[in-house]
Amino acid sequence: MVFNLLSHASNRMSGNSSFLLTTSTAPPTGFLRNSSLDLPPLRQTPPPDWEAPTFTQAAQFRVVATLVLFAFAAVSNLSVLASVVLGRGRRLAAHLRPLIASLAAADLMMTFVVMPLDAAWNVTVQWRAGNAACKLLCFLKLFAMHSAAFILVVISLDRHRAILRPFDVLDARRRNRRMLLLAWALSLLLASPQLFIFRAIKAEGVDFTQCVTHGSFQKRWQETVYNMFHFVTLYVVPLLVMSCCYTRILMEISRQMRKSKDGEGCLRRSGTDTIPKARMKTLKMTIIIVVSFVVCWTPYYLLGIWYWFHPQMLHVTPEYVHHVFFVFGNLNTCCDPIIYGLYTPSFRADLAACCCRRHHDSSPNHWTVSPPPTGAPPSPRWSTTPPVVTRPTALKFYGTWVPRFLGSRT
């Protein structure tokens, strides 16, 4: 998801159909389109043949699929965060814990901001939350998207440093904290324009309100520059940095393997062992996480760019295409905790312990005795009085079993 490049030019498209391109969530009608014209009146009268958009079947699929992903992503990413902060995940290296926790936090922002917003907006079709919510939610959406991309960049830089300069591990914790702080700060800064360019606008003559950027740009090229800038910061730059990092990592590993075969030694951590197995395992995990990000979001980004420069394709391309691509992009928030769980035994142990504890709590922890039948004579069998351990019985127990136990321990 980049920025709502797609203005819903077609009447058959529902809601914000927010082709995530966060800059111009234009209404599906096109009469409040973010245009390149000189600032027209903010309230425009729709054409006579205009029909209000509806909640189409394709949009219904999008909403249902988004809610399913929301439920899974919320539970899984909260589990990862709890494991890293409170559970066995605390045993991870000190410089890795903030990275995994930040990735889970970024995925949770995507889960609790982007997914519910998109689902609700497609159901209501128009914007019903007011101007303040329009600005705030569009800001949070772009902030969540930037943070998710930038955290992956930080993880890639950390792995690059760990493999190419293994002796700098002592400084890794402080370095990662600085990079994470920079990633969150940049996400906040780059998303802040959303607070000023988005607004809720009501069309004249019809009961239809939409959260759009209409009137915020004097010319269309200005909006194009804004959209392309966020496309670069959200997708192109992170992709280039991550590709560069892992390319250099693979080249270094290949070089060390050749040296090892030639008997010239290999990359060492202590002087006797090669690249630590745990470090290689973490490297594989982060590579798969980055690949999942690229695979999940690339179709959606490319389709959004294509629509922006060829808006007539909105009328030709089936509606379900961009809905499917959006859902496929959101699948990335579910992939991260799965990949982390596959490569992290401590997380699996925390899940197993949680499930066992829940099963233990739900099972009966003591015997229950039914009351005696009505009118039945008192009987020790039906007595509800707890048994009393008499002094001779207690002395017999301690006098018999305690010496045996102590004797077995000596």
PDB file of C-alpha atoms in Angstrom, residues 46 54 345:
ATOM      1  CA  PRO A  46     -22.407  15.899  -9.514  1.00  0.00           C
ATOM      2  CA  THR A  54     -22.853   0.716  -3.726  1.00  0.00           C
ATOM      3  CA  PRO A 345      11.888 -22.218  19.315  1.00  0.00           C
TER       4      PRO A 345
END
